[in-house]
CSV table of C-alpha atoms and ligand atoms in Angstrom, one decimal:
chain,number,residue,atom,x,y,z
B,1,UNK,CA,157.2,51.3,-5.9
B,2,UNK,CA,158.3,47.5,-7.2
B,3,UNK,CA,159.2,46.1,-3.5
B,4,UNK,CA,159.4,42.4,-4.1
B,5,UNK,CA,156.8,40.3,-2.2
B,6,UNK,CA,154.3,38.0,-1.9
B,7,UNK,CA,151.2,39.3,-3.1
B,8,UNK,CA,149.3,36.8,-6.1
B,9,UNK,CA,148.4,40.0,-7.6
B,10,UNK,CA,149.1,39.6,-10.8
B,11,UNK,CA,148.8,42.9,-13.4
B,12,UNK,CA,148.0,41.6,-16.4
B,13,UNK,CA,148.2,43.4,-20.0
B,14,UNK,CA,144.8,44.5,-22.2
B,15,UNK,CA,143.7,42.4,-24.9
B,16,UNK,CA,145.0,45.0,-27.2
B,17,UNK,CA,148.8,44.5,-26.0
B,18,UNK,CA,149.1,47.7,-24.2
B,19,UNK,CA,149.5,47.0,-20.0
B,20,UNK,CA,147.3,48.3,-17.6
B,21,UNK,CA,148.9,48.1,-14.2
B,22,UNK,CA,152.6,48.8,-14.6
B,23,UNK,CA,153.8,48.9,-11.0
B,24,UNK,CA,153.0,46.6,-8.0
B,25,UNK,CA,152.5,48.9,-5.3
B,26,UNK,CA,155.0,48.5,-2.0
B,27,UNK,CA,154.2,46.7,1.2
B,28,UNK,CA,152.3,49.5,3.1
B,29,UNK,CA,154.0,50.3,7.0
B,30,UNK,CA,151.6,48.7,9.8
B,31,UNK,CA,151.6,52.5,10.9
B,32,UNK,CA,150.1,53.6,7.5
B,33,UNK,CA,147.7,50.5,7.7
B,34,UNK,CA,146.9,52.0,11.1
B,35,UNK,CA,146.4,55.7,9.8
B,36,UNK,CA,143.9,54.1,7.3
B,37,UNK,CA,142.2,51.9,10.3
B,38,UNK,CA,143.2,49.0,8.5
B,39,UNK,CA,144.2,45.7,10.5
B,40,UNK,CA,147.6,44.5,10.4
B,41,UNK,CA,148.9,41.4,12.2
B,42,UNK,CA,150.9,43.6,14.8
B,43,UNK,CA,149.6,43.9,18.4
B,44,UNK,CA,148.6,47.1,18.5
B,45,UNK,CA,145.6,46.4,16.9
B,46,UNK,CA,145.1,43.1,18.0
B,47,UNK,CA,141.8,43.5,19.2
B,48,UNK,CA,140.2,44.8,16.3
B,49,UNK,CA,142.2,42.2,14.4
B,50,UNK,CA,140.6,39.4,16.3
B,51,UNK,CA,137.3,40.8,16.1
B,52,UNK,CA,137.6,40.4,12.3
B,53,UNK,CA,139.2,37.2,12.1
B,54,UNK,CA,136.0,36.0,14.4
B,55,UNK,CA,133.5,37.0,11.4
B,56,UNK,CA,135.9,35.5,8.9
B,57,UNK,CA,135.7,32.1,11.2
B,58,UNK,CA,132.1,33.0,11.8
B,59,UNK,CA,130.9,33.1,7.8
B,60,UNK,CA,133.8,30.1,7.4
B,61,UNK,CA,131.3,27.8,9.4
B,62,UNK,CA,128.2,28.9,8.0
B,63,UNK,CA,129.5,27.9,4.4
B,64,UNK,CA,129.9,24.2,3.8
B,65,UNK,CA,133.3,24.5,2.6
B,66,UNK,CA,133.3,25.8,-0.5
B,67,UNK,CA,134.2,30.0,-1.1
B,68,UNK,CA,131.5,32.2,-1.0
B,69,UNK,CA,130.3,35.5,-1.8
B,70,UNK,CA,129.8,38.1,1.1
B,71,UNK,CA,127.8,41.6,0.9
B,72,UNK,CA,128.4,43.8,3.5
B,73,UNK,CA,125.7,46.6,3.8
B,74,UNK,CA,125.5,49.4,6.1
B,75,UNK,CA,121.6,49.7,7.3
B,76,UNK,CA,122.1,53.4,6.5
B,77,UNK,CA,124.7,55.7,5.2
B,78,UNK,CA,127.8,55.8,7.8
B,79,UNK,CA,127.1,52.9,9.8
B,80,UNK,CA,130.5,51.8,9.2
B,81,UNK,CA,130.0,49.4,5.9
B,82,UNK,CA,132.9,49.9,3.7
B,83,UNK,CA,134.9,50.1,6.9
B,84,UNK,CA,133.5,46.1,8.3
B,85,UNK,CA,133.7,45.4,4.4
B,86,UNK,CA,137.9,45.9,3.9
B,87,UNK,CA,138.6,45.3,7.3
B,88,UNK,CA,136.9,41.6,6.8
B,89,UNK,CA,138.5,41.5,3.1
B,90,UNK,CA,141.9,42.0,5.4
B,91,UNK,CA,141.0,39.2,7.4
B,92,UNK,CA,140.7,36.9,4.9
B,93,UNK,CA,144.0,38.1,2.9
B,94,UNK,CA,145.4,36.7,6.6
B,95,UNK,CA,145.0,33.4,6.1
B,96,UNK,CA,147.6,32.2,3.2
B,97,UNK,CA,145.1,29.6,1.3
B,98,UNK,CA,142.5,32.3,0.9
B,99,UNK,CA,142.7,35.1,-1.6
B,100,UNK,CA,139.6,38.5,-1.1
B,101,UNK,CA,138.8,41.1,-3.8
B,102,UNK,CA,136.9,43.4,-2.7
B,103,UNK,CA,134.6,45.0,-4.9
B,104,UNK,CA,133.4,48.6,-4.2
B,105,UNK,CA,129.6,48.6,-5.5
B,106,UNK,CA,128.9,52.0,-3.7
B,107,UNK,CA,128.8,53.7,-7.1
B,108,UNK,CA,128.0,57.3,-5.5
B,109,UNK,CA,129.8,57.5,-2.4
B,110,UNK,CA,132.9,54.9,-3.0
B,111,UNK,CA,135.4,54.7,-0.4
B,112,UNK,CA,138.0,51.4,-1.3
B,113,UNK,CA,140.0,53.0,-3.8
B,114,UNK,CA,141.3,55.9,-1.3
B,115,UNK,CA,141.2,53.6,1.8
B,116,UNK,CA,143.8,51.5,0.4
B,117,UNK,CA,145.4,54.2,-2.1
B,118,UNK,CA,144.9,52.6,-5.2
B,119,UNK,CA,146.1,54.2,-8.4
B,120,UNK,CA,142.9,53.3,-10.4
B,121,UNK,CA,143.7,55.3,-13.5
B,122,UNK,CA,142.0,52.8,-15.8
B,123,UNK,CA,138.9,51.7,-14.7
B,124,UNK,CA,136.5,49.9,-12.3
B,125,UNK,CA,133.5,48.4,-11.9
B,126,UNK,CA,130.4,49.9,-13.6
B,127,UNK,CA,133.0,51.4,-16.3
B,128,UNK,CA,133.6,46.7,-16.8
B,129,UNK,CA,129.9,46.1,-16.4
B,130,UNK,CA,129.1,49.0,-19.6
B,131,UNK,CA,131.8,47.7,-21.6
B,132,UNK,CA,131.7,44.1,-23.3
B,133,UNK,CA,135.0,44.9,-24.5
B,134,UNK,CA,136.9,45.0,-21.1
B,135,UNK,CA,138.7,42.0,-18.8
B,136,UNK,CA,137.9,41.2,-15.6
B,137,UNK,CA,141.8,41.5,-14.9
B,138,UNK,CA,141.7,45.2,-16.3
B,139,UNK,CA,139.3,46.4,-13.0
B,140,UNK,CA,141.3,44.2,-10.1
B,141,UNK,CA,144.1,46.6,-8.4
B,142,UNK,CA,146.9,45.6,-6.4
B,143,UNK,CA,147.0,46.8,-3.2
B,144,UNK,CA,150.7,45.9,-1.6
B,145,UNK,CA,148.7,43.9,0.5
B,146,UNK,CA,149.0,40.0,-0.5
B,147,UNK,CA,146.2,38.2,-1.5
B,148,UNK,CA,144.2,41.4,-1.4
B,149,UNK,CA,142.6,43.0,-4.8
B,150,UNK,CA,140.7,46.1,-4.8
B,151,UNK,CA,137.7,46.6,-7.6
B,152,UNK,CA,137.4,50.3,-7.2
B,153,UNK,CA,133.8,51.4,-8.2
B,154,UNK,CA,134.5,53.3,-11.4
B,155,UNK,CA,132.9,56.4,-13.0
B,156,UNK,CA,130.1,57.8,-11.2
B,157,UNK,CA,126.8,56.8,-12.3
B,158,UNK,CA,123.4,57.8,-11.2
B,159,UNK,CA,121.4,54.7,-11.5
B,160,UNK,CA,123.3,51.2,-11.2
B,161,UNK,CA,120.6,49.0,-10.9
B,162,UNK,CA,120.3,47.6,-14.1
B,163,UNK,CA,124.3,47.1,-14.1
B,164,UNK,CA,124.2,45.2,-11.0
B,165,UNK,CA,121.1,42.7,-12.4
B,166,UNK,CA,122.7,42.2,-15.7
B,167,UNK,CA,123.8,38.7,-17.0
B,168,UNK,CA,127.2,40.5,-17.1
B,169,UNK,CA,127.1,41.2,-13.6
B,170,UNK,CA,126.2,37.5,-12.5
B,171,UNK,CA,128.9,35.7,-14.9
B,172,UNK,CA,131.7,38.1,-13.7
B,173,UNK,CA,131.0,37.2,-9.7
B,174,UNK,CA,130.8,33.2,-11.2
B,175,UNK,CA,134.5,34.0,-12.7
B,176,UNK,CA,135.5,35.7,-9.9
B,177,UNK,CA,134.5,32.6,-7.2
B,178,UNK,CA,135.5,30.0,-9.7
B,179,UNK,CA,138.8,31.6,-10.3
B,180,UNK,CA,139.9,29.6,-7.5
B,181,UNK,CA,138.6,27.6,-4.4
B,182,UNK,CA,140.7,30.1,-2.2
B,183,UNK,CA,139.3,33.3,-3.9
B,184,UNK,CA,136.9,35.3,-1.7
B,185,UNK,CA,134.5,38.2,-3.1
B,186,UNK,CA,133.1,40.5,-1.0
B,187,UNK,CA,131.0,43.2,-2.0
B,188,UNK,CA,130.8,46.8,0.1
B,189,UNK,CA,127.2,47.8,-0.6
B,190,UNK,CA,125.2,50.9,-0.5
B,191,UNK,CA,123.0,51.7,2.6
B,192,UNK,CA,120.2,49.0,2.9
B,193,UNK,CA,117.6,51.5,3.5
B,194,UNK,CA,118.7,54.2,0.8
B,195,UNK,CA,119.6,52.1,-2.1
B,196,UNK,CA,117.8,49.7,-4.3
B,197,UNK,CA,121.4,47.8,-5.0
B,198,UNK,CA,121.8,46.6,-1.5
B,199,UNK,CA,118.8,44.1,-2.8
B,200,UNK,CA,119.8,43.8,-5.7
B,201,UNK,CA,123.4,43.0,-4.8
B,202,UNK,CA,122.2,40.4,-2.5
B,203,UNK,CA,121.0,38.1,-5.6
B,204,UNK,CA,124.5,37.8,-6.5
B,205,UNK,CA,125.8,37.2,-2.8
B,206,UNK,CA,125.8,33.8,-0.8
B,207,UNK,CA,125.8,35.7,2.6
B,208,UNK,CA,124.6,39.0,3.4
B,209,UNK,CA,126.4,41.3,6.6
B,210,UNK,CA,124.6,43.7,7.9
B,211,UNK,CA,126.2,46.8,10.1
B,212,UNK,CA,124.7,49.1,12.0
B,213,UNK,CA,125.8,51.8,14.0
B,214,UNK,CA,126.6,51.1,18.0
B,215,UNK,CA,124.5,53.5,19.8
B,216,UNK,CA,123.1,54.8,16.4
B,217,UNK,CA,120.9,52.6,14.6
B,218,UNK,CA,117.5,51.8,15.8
B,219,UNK,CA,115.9,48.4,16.1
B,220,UNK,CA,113.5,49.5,13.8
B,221,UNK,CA,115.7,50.6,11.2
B,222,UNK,CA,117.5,46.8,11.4
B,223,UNK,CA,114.3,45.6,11.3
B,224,UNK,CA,113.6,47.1,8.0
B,225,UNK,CA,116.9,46.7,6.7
B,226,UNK,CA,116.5,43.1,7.1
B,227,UNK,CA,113.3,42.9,5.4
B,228,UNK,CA,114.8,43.5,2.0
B,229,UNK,CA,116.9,40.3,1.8
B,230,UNK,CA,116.0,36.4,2.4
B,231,UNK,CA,116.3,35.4,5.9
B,232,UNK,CA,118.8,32.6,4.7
B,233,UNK,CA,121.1,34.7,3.3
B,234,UNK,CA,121.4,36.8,6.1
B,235,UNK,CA,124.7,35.7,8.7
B,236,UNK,CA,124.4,38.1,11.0
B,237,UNK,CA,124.7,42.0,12.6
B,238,UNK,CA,127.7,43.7,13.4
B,239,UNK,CA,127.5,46.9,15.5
B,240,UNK,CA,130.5,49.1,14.6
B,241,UNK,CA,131.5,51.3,17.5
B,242,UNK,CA,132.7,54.3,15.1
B,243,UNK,CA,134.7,56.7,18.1
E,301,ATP,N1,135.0,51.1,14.3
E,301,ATP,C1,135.8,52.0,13.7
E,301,ATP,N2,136.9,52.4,14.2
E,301,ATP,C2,137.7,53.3,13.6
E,301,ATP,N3,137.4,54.0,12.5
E,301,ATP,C3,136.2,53.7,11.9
E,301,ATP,C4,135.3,52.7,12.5
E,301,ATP,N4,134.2,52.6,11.7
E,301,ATP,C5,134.4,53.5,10.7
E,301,ATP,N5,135.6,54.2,10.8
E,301,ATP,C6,136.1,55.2,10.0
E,301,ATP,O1,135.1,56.1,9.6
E,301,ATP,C7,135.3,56.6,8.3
E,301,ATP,C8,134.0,56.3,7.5
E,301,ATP,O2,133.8,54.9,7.4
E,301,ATP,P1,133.4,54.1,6.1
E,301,ATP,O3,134.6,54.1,5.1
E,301,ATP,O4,132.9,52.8,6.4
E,301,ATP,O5,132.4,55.1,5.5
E,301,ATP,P2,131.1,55.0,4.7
E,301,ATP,O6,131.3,54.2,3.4
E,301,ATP,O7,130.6,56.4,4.5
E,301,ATP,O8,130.1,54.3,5.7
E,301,ATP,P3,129.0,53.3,5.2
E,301,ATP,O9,129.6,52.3,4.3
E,301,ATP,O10,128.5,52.7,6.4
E,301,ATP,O11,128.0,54.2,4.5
E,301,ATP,C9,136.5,55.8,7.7
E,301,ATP,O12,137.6,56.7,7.8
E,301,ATP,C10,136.7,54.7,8.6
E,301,ATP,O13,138.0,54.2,8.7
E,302,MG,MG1,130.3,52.8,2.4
């Protein structure tokens, strides 16, 4: 439970005094990464690895240089999207300048906080967004994983729109970016064609990924996926091959 390394993970204690995240959780085993599909830097997954890294590279050169916020959406529900979502996050934890927290924003169906086994007693996103009173710090988990925070989504809400558009909700994605030049936010979304936040998550995002399901997803459902965020903002389609 307090394995020494080199994650910049840093648990930080409630403005009250009292601390929120008392152990750094240990290094997880390439083979538990694998159990969770999770990329490691081993060779047995160097494939998937590499396919990753490529979109890292990929949104890298779309971006002028300076960090960026990435949304990936699923066009509908179990296309793959929180899946392309950590597994990019990963990528970008590779590369020792660069920092990701990834933000679950799939308020009904979340999936970060068990994919990487995060203890999120405390809190998470919407619970930060309600709540004047709470630090940004209080809602980023440790993974093991260095230079990888998870944002788990929080209690679940209904409606999350008007969390999502708040002022709150833009100044804590400026913190997050300016926290650092190496920081990296990247925000799993809900379905593009079930959920109103996939738009309205894309006003807060530089880029927007979209993933579709390999053999799955019809051209007409991209087509209308794509219809609900600025052609600019859009970087591209991946087509998850979910065996
Ligand atoms: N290309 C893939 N290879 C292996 N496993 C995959 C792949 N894509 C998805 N999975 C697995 O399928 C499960 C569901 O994927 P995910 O966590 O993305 O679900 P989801 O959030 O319901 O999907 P979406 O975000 O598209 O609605 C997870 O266990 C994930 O690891
Ligand atoms: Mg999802």
């Amino acid at each position: 439970m307090h394995a020494q390394h080199d994650s910049l993970a840093v648990a930080l204690p409630r403005a009250t005094g009292t601390a929120t995240h008392m152990a750094m959780p240990a290094l997880p085993s390439p083979r538990t990464l694998e159990d969770r599909r999770l990329i490691h830097r081993n060779d047995s997954v160097r494939a998937q690895a590499d396919a990753f890294r490529d979109l890292r590279t990929q949104l890298l050169a779309l971006s002028d240089q300076r960090n960026f916020v990435t949304l990936v959406v699923p066009v509908t529900a179990g296309c793959g999207g929180s899946f392309v979502a950590r597994n990019l996050a990963l990528a970008f934890a590779f590369d020792e300048s660069k920092m990701a927290v990834l933000l679950d924003c799939d308020v009904l169906y979340p999936s970060q906080r068990a994919a990487f086994g995060v203890d999120a007693a405390h809190c998470g996103l919407v619970d930060y967004l309600e709540d004047e009173g709470r630090q940004l710090s209080e809602i980023q988990y440790d993974t093991g994983i260095p230079r990888l925070r998870v944002v788990p989504s929080g209690t679940r809400r209904e409606s999350t729109g008007e969390h999502f558009s708040s002022v709150r909700a833009r100044t804590m994605i400026d913190s997050l970016r300016s926290t650092s030049p190496g920081v990296y936010p990247i925000l799993d979304s809900p379905p593009a064609l079930t959920s109103p936040d996939a738009r309205i998550l894309a006003d807060l995002s530089d880029f927007v990924v979209l993933v579709a399901g390999y053999g799955r997803t019809t051209q007409e459902q991209i087509d209308k996926a794509m219809a609900n965020f600025s052609a600019e903002k859009v970087a591209g389609i991946v087509f998850n091959n979910r065996v």
